[in-house]
């Protein structure tokens, strides 16, 4: 009777599974337990009922005694059901406790993709071994091999140069393609781009000091790509690291116009130094590596590029495919002034001829004679002769993919630069070695050990990275309409080991929580502790903003994809051989515990990728940008009175930040109240999470004219940093303030933040365009 009463309410089918969900805790852990209760009793009841119908025909009417037995049996059945429910609940709580303290199993086996028509029946993935996060993490780490990393790095030992688009680059690309196939990745393919590169001409460039007939100071093999060709002459002026504040110190002296500035490497990229010099009126730039920053490099000359941007500067904002025929165009980031690098020995000879007074004490590096400029009476000038040539080259990006089982069209990308000027052991060799090891190990975990990632993992080997992340940027530009909606994280492996004393982290704020959890679970190569203990509890304050010199930068600033670069270095001391002809494996081995450091960097990258493909909910801290906005708001508030004096207000900008915070709180509530087993709902929530970064790309700018549109990390007047600098002028130099530009900056920033808030909310009927 009980069965006949309840059965129709459940479609006549016995319930064989009971699912329990535990909401995500504030520490970011995903907690889920699926428990299968035995259906034997129900099935036995069904069989018993059918058998009783056949055997009860013709039986006499039940007596009071029989009725009593039935009541007792019903009570016993209810008691047994209660005990089963209690025991299952108690077991769930125990497992939840283990999950929260990190010692238990927290995740169920991933299920099949739900990208199908609503009326189709979903097929579950066949039963397989369950890999919970602690087990998966340990399995991955045990499979990583120091010996494999050493073997992979040895590929660079015989290389003298792996210049983009040349035979050495293509040979290495072919090898990586073959290795990806050998590792049994689900898909392996290459992506071709036809780009313009500026390379060394038939004769070396020259830097001369013109005095009494002139003498060649240096004619190095190294060159700076995208320098202006031809000859440029001017009085030499030393400008420290070439940062904006360095140029400001000399601004009132009136010596920068038509000068050739001498700068030392470090602090910012060469392209940024050149842009600052051009803005100050210089006609040329000479850069050297100072002995105080780069030990033992007196005669080394670095390579570099002068393009203030990423990608092919002759196809800005759109891809370099050979079937696209665009009119001639070039990036606004090209310098249009002459640039060349020299050795510190040559820089010392230049300084010895400059008699216009000593440089400021804080500008003095490792060169004994540090002079600021030549005297006004002297006739000393520095001449640059640049003979670079433009070439058209085909480059190859190599890809391998492990497809996800639930959301194969959502993926995390792990990438490394392949090309290099010189041997490139530190610049490209370490990253490529880690990339190959990650591809092999993760493939084994999936193919042999039964891990079923929910989402896909793409491994990428980029070409033309030395010229400004050209290969990576062209890929992003070529598939921009797709990637921002499908790629949710980029992990950069370039230059992962440049020292051993400190940890260097550059990342989107959305990855801070995951990075902290990851570092807590990775051993420090220097001792028995973990990496989180090394960086400290306030490590976020030491995060280095992603910049033009990082291949992760275009993913974040151009495509709006959360990105991270992680590695080891020595703070305050540059790796001496980076970007030079001496970036060899032998020199790299001088770093203590080199292969242990590579192992740790591989662990960090692998744990991030696996965690992002393992959990139900994307481990991206979408609320962190609310804190970043609050930090800017506190800085803006200092200029509130000055803004009001112009008849403007900061209130709308502050209200937009409040709307963003409320949208974040709403998304958190939606996640907490959602059914984790509802895959359509879970996908919708994850899509809202992964779009947060993209929504900080200003929608009011053309990607062709302003490719780096991110208001936090981009380049241009649309950024919050540029707005802050304009507000600062209200107190320091009010006459220089462009009021119309300030109005535009306030409006665009306000509506970009408001648009990001509306996107987080979700459906259009839930948004509110009122402040």
XYZ file of C-alpha atoms in Angstrom:
771
model
C 0.000 0.000 0.000
C 2.806 2.361 0.899
C 4.544 1.663 -2.412
C 1.343 2.106 -4.428
C 0.759 5.442 -2.760
C 4.247 6.900 -3.263
C 5.165 5.359 -6.601
C 3.018 7.588 -8.841
C 4.506 10.684 -7.240
C 7.919 9.684 -8.576
C 6.832 8.596 -12.014
C 6.505 4.983 -10.928
C 10.294 4.563 -10.718
C 12.147 3.530 -7.602
C 14.574 6.135 -6.298
C 18.041 4.612 -6.282
C 20.199 7.681 -5.586
C 20.191 10.323 -2.936
C 22.425 13.356 -3.535
C 23.625 15.792 -0.938
C 25.338 19.137 -1.727
C 27.437 21.180 0.608
C 27.661 24.865 -0.347
C 31.064 26.288 -1.176
C 32.804 27.583 1.926
C 34.293 31.031 2.196
C 37.803 29.689 1.810
C 37.008 28.726 -1.752
C 36.973 24.943 -1.334
C 34.543 23.069 -3.512
C 32.780 20.480 -1.430
C 30.533 17.831 -2.817
C 29.633 14.311 -1.825
C 27.550 11.867 -3.806
C 26.301 8.821 -1.915
C 24.568 5.839 -3.452
C 22.007 4.169 -1.268
C 21.066 0.568 -1.877
C 17.917 0.113 -3.935
C 17.641 -3.577 -3.106
C 14.944 -3.100 -0.467
C 12.792 -1.068 -2.828
C 13.248 -3.526 -5.629
C 12.530 -6.361 -3.229
C 9.373 -4.593 -2.134
C 8.285 -4.273 -5.740
C 8.865 -7.957 -6.422
C 7.221 -8.910 -3.187
C 4.130 -6.910 -4.033
C 3.752 -8.509 -7.470
C 4.199 -12.000 -6.070
C 1.649 -11.323 -3.362
C -0.961 -10.284 -5.935
C -0.708 -13.664 -7.592
C -0.688 -15.771 -4.460
C -3.392 -13.922 -2.551
C -6.259 -14.776 -4.898
C -8.898 -16.702 -3.047
C -7.357 -16.083 0.395
C -9.740 -15.531 3.307
C -10.309 -12.023 4.745
C -7.467 -10.712 6.948
C -8.035 -11.239 10.657
C -7.249 -8.716 13.410
C -4.091 -10.666 14.163
C -2.876 -10.275 10.573
C -3.673 -6.552 10.706
C -1.577 -6.234 13.878
C 1.361 -7.934 12.151
C 1.038 -5.521 9.228
C 1.106 -2.497 11.538
C 4.185 -3.834 13.344
C 5.895 -4.516 9.979
C 5.103 -0.996 8.769
C 6.555 0.515 11.946
C 9.699 -1.600 11.582
C 10.076 -0.507 7.962
C 9.745 3.158 8.970
C 12.310 2.668 11.747
C 14.745 1.000 9.354
C 14.271 3.844 6.847
C 14.933 6.394 9.576
C 18.134 4.614 10.626
C 19.363 4.441 7.024
C 18.711 8.154 6.573
C 20.448 9.034 9.837
C 23.504 6.925 9.049
C 23.811 8.419 5.554
C 23.494 11.951 6.957
C 26.114 11.197 9.604
C 28.476 9.823 6.946
C 27.936 12.898 4.805
C 28.839 15.182 7.691
C 32.006 13.205 8.394
C 33.079 13.424 4.761
C 32.250 17.132 4.708
C 34.494 17.659 7.717
C 37.355 15.872 5.976
C 36.693 17.926 2.858
C 36.879 21.205 4.715
C 40.163 20.413 6.429
C 41.687 19.172 3.165
C 42.136 15.582 4.288
C 39.145 14.018 2.593
C 37.620 13.465 -0.814
C 35.584 16.380 -1.972
C 34.633 15.878 -5.576
C 32.560 13.367 -7.494
C 33.586 11.803 -10.763
C 32.990 14.232 -13.645
C 30.047 13.369 -15.861
C 29.402 13.639 -19.553
C 28.868 16.841 -21.471
C 25.396 18.300 -21.215
C 25.659 20.271 -24.425
C 22.672 18.584 -26.032
C 19.062 19.237 -26.867
C 16.739 19.534 -23.915
C 14.679 16.496 -24.962
C 17.690 14.206 -25.232
C 18.429 11.806 -22.433
C 21.851 12.458 -20.919
C 24.206 9.530 -20.736
C 26.380 9.260 -17.666
C 30.066 8.487 -18.070
C 30.642 4.809 -17.291
C 31.720 3.967 -13.789
C 35.455 4.557 -13.324
C 37.934 5.147 -10.590
C 37.174 8.342 -8.671
C 40.042 10.819 -8.297
C 39.354 13.343 -5.575
C 41.390 16.533 -5.385
C 43.931 15.542 -2.690
C 44.548 12.242 -4.471
C 44.758 13.891 -7.900
C 47.206 16.511 -6.647
C 49.488 13.907 -5.072
C 49.309 11.641 -8.119
C 50.325 14.486 -10.425
C 53.237 15.555 -8.219
C 54.542 11.991 -7.944
C 54.535 11.606 -11.723
C 56.542 14.789 -12.338
C 60.136 13.912 -13.121
C 63.242 15.996 -12.516
C 65.069 13.778 -15.000
C 62.518 14.569 -17.722
C 62.871 18.293 -17.040
C 66.636 17.995 -17.324
C 66.347 16.050 -20.590
C 63.912 18.610 -22.034
C 66.158 21.533 -21.100
C 69.107 19.807 -22.750
C 67.410 20.529 -26.098
C 68.847 24.056 -25.849
C 72.386 22.917 -25.030
C 73.505 22.799 -28.663
C 71.541 25.832 -29.842
C 73.279 29.063 -30.736
C 70.108 30.794 -31.863
C 66.441 29.854 -32.335
C 65.308 32.939 -34.220
C 61.613 33.077 -35.082
C 60.705 31.645 -38.489
C 64.178 30.257 -39.130
C 65.116 26.606 -39.612
C 66.047 26.080 -35.924
C 62.665 27.387 -34.826
C 60.792 25.184 -37.317
C 62.814 22.106 -36.318
C 61.981 22.622 -32.662
C 58.320 23.194 -33.564
C 58.285 19.863 -35.422
C 59.839 18.105 -32.422
C 57.220 19.523 -30.033
C 54.429 18.524 -32.440
C 55.795 14.963 -32.494
C 56.087 14.874 -28.708
C 52.473 15.991 -28.265
C 51.392 13.124 -30.536
C 53.617 10.738 -28.602
C 51.949 11.816 -25.356
C 48.562 10.796 -26.877
C 46.983 14.206 -26.573
C 43.445 14.237 -27.977
C 44.195 16.871 -30.608
C 47.508 18.184 -31.949
C 47.679 20.966 -34.531
C 49.639 24.008 -35.651
C 48.641 27.566 -36.435
C 50.434 29.509 -39.206
C 50.924 33.271 -39.245
C 52.684 35.432 -41.806
C 54.300 38.363 -40.056
C 56.738 41.212 -40.634
C 59.880 41.164 -38.516
C 62.789 43.564 -38.376
C 66.105 41.688 -38.240
C 69.796 42.484 -38.401
C 70.976 43.737 -41.777
C 74.022 42.705 -43.797
C 76.275 44.854 -41.607
C 76.203 45.447 -37.862
C 74.764 48.599 -36.358
C 77.198 51.190 -34.996
C 77.371 53.532 -32.017
C 80.037 56.245 -32.392
C 81.262 59.161 -30.331
C 81.929 62.001 -32.783
C 84.914 63.968 -31.529
C 87.974 65.000 -33.476
C 87.146 62.895 -36.487
C 85.081 60.324 -34.653
C 85.758 56.831 -33.389
C 83.535 53.758 -33.368
C 82.565 52.923 -29.819
C 80.863 49.638 -30.597
C 79.549 47.592 -33.514
C 77.791 44.662 -31.809
C 76.114 41.587 -33.257
C 73.020 42.332 -31.176
C 70.323 44.646 -32.482
C 67.004 46.170 -31.426
C 64.026 45.138 -33.547
C 61.666 47.862 -34.820
C 64.231 50.642 -34.368
C 64.082 53.447 -36.886
C 66.605 52.790 -39.635
C 69.248 55.266 -40.736
C 71.505 57.645 -38.852
C 70.723 59.785 -35.802
C 73.031 62.151 -33.910
C 72.699 64.181 -30.728
C 74.368 65.215 -27.524
C 74.552 62.335 -25.028
C 72.368 62.627 -21.917
C 72.226 59.983 -19.175
C 68.665 59.302 -17.888
C 69.165 56.451 -15.386
C 66.593 53.652 -16.097
C 64.622 55.827 -18.524
C 61.482 55.843 -16.411
C 59.074 58.774 -16.588
C 60.212 60.115 -13.226
C 63.833 60.012 -14.455
C 62.962 62.160 -17.453
C 60.963 64.539 -15.250
C 64.095 65.268 -13.185
C 65.838 66.576 -16.312
C 62.856 68.307 -17.849
C 63.667 71.783 -16.524
C 67.281 71.609 -17.756
C 66.170 71.729 -21.396
C 68.786 69.210 -22.516
C 66.591 66.367 -23.755
C 65.388 67.776 -27.046
C 67.365 66.405 -30.030
C 69.545 64.365 -27.669
C 70.675 60.736 -27.692
C 69.739 59.403 -24.266
C 71.763 56.711 -22.508
C 69.791 54.414 -20.204
C 70.585 51.288 -18.237
C 68.540 48.107 -18.557
C 65.990 47.107 -15.932
C 62.872 48.339 -14.071
C 60.793 48.722 -17.267
C 60.981 47.273 -20.768
C 63.229 48.721 -23.462
C 60.133 49.674 -25.472
C 58.839 51.771 -22.561
C 62.213 53.498 -22.171
C 62.189 54.353 -25.883
C 58.616 55.679 -25.726
C 59.543 57.926 -22.791
C 62.604 59.195 -24.652
C 60.606 59.967 -27.769
C 58.027 61.858 -25.699
C 60.853 63.924 -24.172
C 62.142 64.879 -27.640
C 65.156 62.575 -27.974
C 66.270 61.374 -31.411
C 67.950 58.159 -30.252
C 68.355 55.736 -27.357
C 71.388 53.710 -26.276
C 70.903 51.032 -23.587
C 73.462 49.018 -21.638
C 73.424 46.495 -18.772
C 74.886 48.139 -15.679
C 77.300 45.972 -13.631
C 75.444 46.826 -10.415
C 72.321 45.127 -11.794
C 73.855 42.505 -14.098
C 76.912 40.861 -12.578
C 79.828 39.850 -14.793
C 78.416 41.188 -18.058
C 80.847 44.004 -18.895
C 81.200 42.918 -22.511
C 77.719 41.486 -23.118
C 75.263 43.284 -25.394
C 71.547 42.438 -25.053
C 69.020 41.987 -27.836
C 65.605 43.634 -27.605
C 62.654 45.204 -29.397
C 61.306 48.750 -29.298
C 57.617 48.163 -30.110
C 55.381 49.545 -27.360
C 52.828 46.791 -27.755
C 52.472 43.106 -28.519
C 51.955 41.207 -31.753
C 52.893 42.104 -35.313
C 53.101 45.932 -35.325
C 52.108 45.988 -39.002
C 48.749 44.305 -38.343
C 47.699 46.015 -35.100
C 44.478 44.650 -33.641
C 43.888 42.040 -36.360
C 45.564 38.726 -37.222
C 48.470 38.125 -39.592
C 47.026 35.444 -41.840
C 48.298 35.284 -45.408
C 44.790 35.361 -46.916
C 43.898 38.721 -45.366
C 44.758 41.750 -47.485
C 44.667 44.863 -45.357
C 45.814 48.296 -46.482
C 49.263 49.333 -45.208
C 49.038 50.178 -41.519
C 51.359 50.156 -38.535
C 51.095 50.259 -34.783
C 51.204 53.587 -32.984
C 53.646 51.867 -30.614
C 56.489 51.890 -33.152
C 59.165 54.318 -31.866
C 60.293 56.198 -34.992
C 63.631 56.970 -33.323
C 66.928 55.071 -33.555
C 67.714 52.515 -30.846
C 70.767 50.331 -30.193
C 72.240 48.387 -27.281
C 75.889 48.455 -26.205
C 78.074 46.818 -23.548
C 78.711 48.411 -20.160
C 82.402 48.735 -21.123
C 81.393 50.927 -24.061
C 79.000 52.884 -21.862
C 81.910 53.569 -19.503
C 83.939 54.973 -22.397
C 81.027 57.244 -23.325
C 80.708 58.503 -19.753
C 84.433 59.225 -19.607
C 84.015 61.673 -22.493
C 80.987 63.427 -20.965
C 82.218 66.440 -19.003
C 78.992 68.189 -18.110
C 78.922 67.233 -14.449
C 78.362 64.066 -12.399
C 75.068 62.236 -12.365
C 72.828 62.260 -9.237
C 74.053 59.919 -6.512
C 70.960 57.708 -6.741
C 71.569 57.274 -10.481
C 75.126 56.022 -10.076
C 75.480 52.344 -10.899
C 78.476 50.106 -11.298
C 80.339 52.270 -13.819
C 82.988 54.363 -12.088
C 82.614 57.511 -14.191
C 78.911 58.348 -14.280
C 78.268 61.655 -16.029
C 74.977 63.349 -16.772
C 75.816 65.033 -20.084
C 78.479 66.806 -22.101
C 79.298 70.423 -21.401
C 77.465 73.020 -23.440
C 80.767 74.253 -24.897
C 81.869 70.830 -26.099
C 81.216 69.425 -29.557
C 80.791 65.806 -28.500
C 77.860 64.001 -30.093
C 76.788 60.374 -30.247
C 75.821 58.936 -33.609
C 73.696 55.819 -34.184
C 73.721 53.976 -37.484
C 70.952 51.365 -37.720
C 70.972 48.960 -40.685
C 68.111 46.613 -39.750
C 65.929 45.194 -42.526
C 62.269 44.163 -42.706
C 61.451 40.565 -43.657
C 58.266 38.560 -44.146
C 58.273 35.263 -42.270
C 55.972 32.366 -41.565
C 55.813 31.343 -37.932
C 54.196 28.289 -36.340
C 52.365 28.011 -33.039
C 52.056 24.375 -31.908
C 49.072 23.180 -29.880
C 48.004 20.018 -28.097
C 44.722 19.511 -26.240
C 43.298 17.182 -23.617
C 39.549 17.441 -24.007
C 37.248 17.883 -21.047
C 34.518 15.339 -20.374
C 31.810 17.738 -19.245
C 32.603 21.115 -20.817
C 35.118 20.442 -23.609
C 34.497 23.896 -25.054
C 35.872 25.603 -21.937
C 39.624 25.495 -21.527
C 42.676 26.576 -19.612
C 45.741 27.355 -21.758
C 49.325 26.615 -20.684
C 51.966 28.211 -22.895
C 55.681 28.858 -23.370
C 57.801 30.826 -25.828
C 59.917 28.658 -28.118
C 62.143 31.107 -30.057
C 65.089 33.076 -28.743
C 67.886 35.444 -29.727
C 70.876 33.389 -28.747
C 70.574 29.978 -27.037
C 67.669 31.183 -24.885
C 68.063 28.623 -22.089
C 66.459 30.810 -19.393
C 64.160 32.806 -21.682
C 62.592 29.927 -23.621
C 64.324 26.666 -22.678
C 62.977 26.381 -19.124
C 59.397 27.162 -20.159
C 59.468 24.712 -23.067
C 60.929 21.983 -20.827
C 58.139 22.481 -18.272
C 55.489 22.601 -21.016
C 56.544 19.214 -22.407
C 56.639 17.627 -18.952
C 53.192 18.983 -18.028
C 51.713 17.685 -21.284
C 53.158 14.221 -20.717
C 52.207 13.903 -17.042
C 48.684 15.314 -17.308
C 48.000 13.096 -20.328
C 49.122 10.041 -18.325
C 46.892 11.015 -15.405
C 43.937 11.190 -17.806
C 44.703 8.256 -20.117
C 46.132 5.777 -17.596
C 44.909 6.807 -14.152
C 41.297 7.601 -14.952
C 41.118 11.321 -14.217
C 38.276 12.886 -16.186
C 38.760 16.657 -16.352
C 35.520 18.588 -16.593
C 37.124 21.147 -18.905
C 39.843 21.023 -21.549
C 43.540 21.828 -21.207
C 45.446 23.326 -24.159
C 49.250 23.258 -24.326
C 50.773 25.944 -26.582
C 54.283 26.560 -27.912
C 54.584 30.122 -29.243
C 56.952 31.526 -31.850
C 58.248 35.114 -32.210
C 57.958 35.759 -28.496
C 61.197 37.757 -28.554
C 59.562 40.377 -30.773
C 56.798 41.109 -28.286
C 54.677 37.958 -27.794
C 53.893 37.998 -31.520
C 52.803 34.359 -31.857
C 50.519 34.449 -28.821
C 49.012 37.819 -29.724
C 48.305 36.845 -33.335
C 46.509 33.722 -32.096
C 44.411 35.841 -29.743
C 43.621 38.313 -32.530
C 42.776 35.536 -34.980
C 40.247 33.900 -32.679
C 39.166 36.840 -30.530
C 35.458 36.249 -31.132
C 35.775 32.750 -29.671
C 38.536 32.776 -27.098
C 37.105 35.354 -24.700
C 34.040 33.142 -24.250
C 35.879 29.824 -23.978
C 39.388 30.274 -22.541
C 39.110 31.119 -18.859
C 42.781 31.152 -17.736
C 46.266 31.426 -19.254
C 49.311 30.044 -17.408
C 52.640 31.426 -18.646
C 55.800 29.331 -18.214
C 58.386 31.715 -19.708
C 61.530 32.527 -17.710
C 60.248 30.511 -14.741
C 63.724 30.271 -13.181
C 65.942 33.383 -13.192
C 67.237 32.966 -9.633
C 66.449 31.092 -6.435
C 66.069 33.488 -3.499
C 62.589 34.901 -4.110
C 59.265 34.070 -5.746
C 57.947 36.358 -8.469
C 54.213 36.421 -9.140
C 52.313 38.392 -11.773
C 48.626 37.602 -12.071
C 45.076 38.748 -12.509
C 43.438 39.425 -9.126
C 40.905 36.726 -9.996
C 43.656 34.119 -9.517
C 44.993 35.310 -6.153
C 42.920 32.893 -4.058
C 43.814 29.911 -6.228
C 47.494 30.892 -6.194
C 47.507 31.056 -2.403
C 45.851 27.653 -2.092
C 48.281 26.233 -4.650
C 51.425 27.601 -2.989
C 50.254 26.133 0.302
C 50.316 22.696 -1.302
C 53.710 22.936 -3.052
C 56.967 22.268 -1.206
C 59.644 24.943 -1.164
C 62.812 23.659 -2.887
C 64.905 25.565 -0.341
C 63.563 23.848 2.815
C 60.891 21.520 4.169
C 58.233 24.226 4.267
C 55.784 25.241 1.535
C 55.944 28.114 -0.937
C 53.269 30.102 0.889
C 55.493 30.311 3.951
C 58.264 31.675 1.757
C 56.162 34.481 0.242
C 54.363 35.307 3.504
C 50.735 35.991 4.345
C 50.764 39.447 2.707
C 52.305 38.216 -0.562
C 49.655 40.035 -2.623
C 51.403 43.333 -1.852
C 54.492 42.033 -3.660
C 52.653 40.977 -6.835
C 54.355 42.451 -9.910
C 51.793 43.885 -12.353
C 51.727 42.107 -15.710
C 53.517 44.228 -18.280
C 54.607 44.311 -21.902
C 57.568 42.040 -21.241
C 55.343 39.167 -20.111
C 53.683 36.815 -22.618
C 50.663 36.598 -20.302
C 50.038 40.323 -20.795
C 48.087 40.187 -24.109
C 45.822 37.460 -22.703
C 44.817 39.771 -19.892
C 44.998 43.258 -21.437
C 43.856 42.400 -24.990
C 41.533 39.402 -24.588
C 40.317 39.796 -21.014
C 41.402 36.283 -19.984
C 42.731 35.852 -16.413
C 46.457 35.133 -16.661
C 49.348 34.264 -14.377
C 53.145 34.121 -14.549
C 54.994 32.388 -11.730
C 58.707 31.856 -11.195
C 61.830 32.255 -9.100
C 64.283 35.153 -9.196
C 66.678 37.176 -7.045
C 65.064 40.449 -6.037
C 67.279 43.444 -6.805
C 69.603 41.397 -9.005
C 68.784 40.628 -12.628
C 69.672 37.332 -14.311
C 72.812 38.482 -16.097
C 72.516 36.497 -19.321
C 68.840 36.940 -20.197
C 68.380 38.076 -23.783
C 72.067 37.754 -24.668
C 74.226 35.353 -26.665
C 75.387 33.852 -23.330
C 71.950 32.612 -22.216
C 73.237 29.047 -22.243
C 72.340 25.935 -20.273
C 75.785 25.977 -18.651
C 75.283 29.510 -17.342
C 71.762 28.651 -16.203
C 73.116 25.728 -14.177
C 74.946 28.237 -11.992
C 71.619 28.886 -10.269
C 71.536 26.689 -7.127
C 68.981 23.825 -7.203
C 67.994 24.660 -10.797
C 66.026 21.482 -11.485
C 64.296 21.518 -8.102
C 63.147 25.054 -8.867
C 61.873 23.943 -12.280
C 60.057 21.077 -10.582
C 58.353 23.471 -8.144
C 57.343 25.847 -10.965
C 55.881 22.881 -12.876
C 53.957 21.804 -9.770
C 52.429 25.245 -9.365
C 51.377 25.434 -13.028
C 50.037 21.875 -13.010
C 48.064 22.268 -9.792
C 46.442 25.464 -11.086
C 45.445 23.826 -14.378
C 44.139 20.662 -12.749
C 42.169 22.501 -10.063
C 40.497 24.658 -12.697
C 39.419 21.535 -14.604
C 38.490 19.472 -11.540
C 36.009 21.462 -9.459
C 32.336 21.988 -10.240
C 32.698 25.739 -9.823
C 35.505 27.658 -11.507
C 38.089 28.555 -8.880
C 38.212 32.220 -9.942
C 37.837 34.921 -7.288
C 35.437 37.235 -9.107
C 34.955 39.386 -6.009
C 38.611 40.445 -5.824
C 38.078 43.236 -8.355
C 35.712 44.899 -5.918
C 38.708 45.350 -3.600
C 40.797 46.679 -6.494
C 38.101 49.225 -7.332
C 37.901 50.278 -3.690
C 41.661 50.898 -3.674
C 41.329 53.218 -6.673
C 38.312 54.917 -5.102
C 40.376 55.798 -2.035
C 43.051 57.324 -4.299
C 40.474 59.257 -6.354
C 38.787 60.623 -3.228
C 41.823 62.812 -2.495
C 40.888 64.961 -5.506
C 37.158 65.194 -4.886
C 37.219 68.922 -4.069
C 39.328 69.818 -7.123
C 36.959 67.863 -9.380
C 33.950 69.712 -7.927
C 35.637 73.029 -8.642
C 35.518 72.056 -12.323
C 31.768 71.476 -12.075
C 32.229 67.704 -12.188
C 31.702 64.946 -9.656
C 33.238 61.585 -8.778
C 29.963 60.340 -7.296
C 28.834 58.461 -10.402
C 32.109 56.566 -10.511
C 31.743 55.636 -6.854
C 28.118 54.571 -7.363
C 29.235 52.285 -10.197
C 31.692 50.630 -7.832
C 28.844 50.099 -5.365
C 26.762 48.499 -8.117
C 29.649 46.155 -8.895
C 29.904 45.126 -5.247
C 26.165 44.397 -5.104
C 26.404 42.362 -8.303
C 29.255 40.318 -6.804
C 27.196 39.689 -3.658
C 24.253 38.617 -5.819
C 26.382 36.132 -7.777
C 27.683 34.674 -4.535
C 24.100 34.172 -3.348
C 23.121 32.547 -6.629
C 26.033 30.116 -6.306
C 25.242 29.319 -2.670
C 21.579 28.617 -3.440
C 22.142 26.709 -6.671
C 21.812 22.978 -7.223
C 25.282 21.793 -8.074
C 23.839 18.762 -9.850
C 21.933 20.995 -12.275
C 24.516 21.195 -15.027
C 22.760 23.849 -17.064
C 22.597 26.117 -14.018
C 26.201 25.376 -13.104
C 27.396 26.206 -16.611
C 25.479 29.479 -16.576
C 27.020 30.444 -13.235
C 30.529 29.547 -14.413
C 30.030 31.608 -17.555
C 29.133 34.609 -15.396
C 32.310 34.048 -13.377
C 34.675 33.686 -16.327
C 33.312 36.801 -18.082
C 34.209 39.158 -15.239
C 37.727 39.772 -16.560
C 36.515 40.327 -20.115
C 33.962 42.893 -18.964
C 36.772 45.163 -17.768
C 37.846 45.675 -21.393
C 36.498 49.075 -22.312
C 33.722 48.514 -24.905
C 34.041 52.107 -26.093
C 37.425 51.646 -27.798
C 38.392 50.032 -31.088
C 40.610 46.941 -30.668
C 42.393 48.052 -33.843
C 43.276 51.508 -32.516
C 43.599 50.631 -28.825
C 44.217 46.881 -28.531
C 45.034 46.874 -24.800
C 41.600 47.943 -23.540
C 41.671 46.603 -19.959
C 40.925 49.473 -17.568
C 43.232 48.006 -14.905
C 46.085 46.541 -16.987
C 45.772 48.151 -20.424
C 47.657 51.023 -22.010
C 46.018 54.345 -22.830
C 43.922 57.195 -21.462
C 41.010 54.821 -20.742
C 42.788 53.112 -17.839
C 42.092 53.892 -14.205
C 45.803 54.645 -13.722
C 45.682 57.268 -16.492
C 42.596 58.805 -14.883
C 44.450 58.956 -11.556
C 47.461 60.659 -13.186
C 45.149 63.259 -14.749
C 43.517 63.907 -11.374
C 46.946 64.318 -9.770
C 47.662 67.170 -12.190
C 44.778 69.091 -10.600
C 47.042 69.628 -7.589
C 50.514 69.658 -9.143
C 50.021 71.398 -12.497
C 46.419 72.474 -13.027
C 47.150 74.349 -16.244
C 48.148 71.052 -17.912
C 44.785 69.391 -17.183
C 42.703 68.620 -20.256
C 39.189 69.037 -18.862
C 37.471 67.448 -21.843
C 39.744 64.423 -21.577
C 38.999 64.216 -17.855
C 35.254 64.258 -18.566
C 35.656 61.476 -21.108
C 37.812 59.419 -18.747
C 35.249 59.690 -15.951
C 32.380 58.765 -18.250
C 34.079 55.775 -19.887
C 35.415 54.395 -16.592
C 31.996 54.772 -14.948
C 30.120 52.949 -17.676
C 32.743 50.239 -18.103
C 32.443 49.402 -14.395
C 28.660 49.674 -14.557
C 28.624 47.384 -17.592
C 30.749 44.833 -15.737
C 28.258 44.932 -12.867
C 25.322 44.393 -15.233
C 27.102 41.442 -16.864
C 27.637 39.744 -13.506
C 23.958 40.121 -12.658
C 23.086 37.915 -15.606
C 19.762 38.293 -17.365
C 18.851 41.667 -18.836
C 15.650 41.907 -16.815
C 17.683 41.701 -13.611
C 19.918 44.666 -14.487
C 19.322 48.250 -13.479
C 20.717 51.218 -15.376
C 19.920 53.602 -12.528
C 22.620 54.492 -10.024
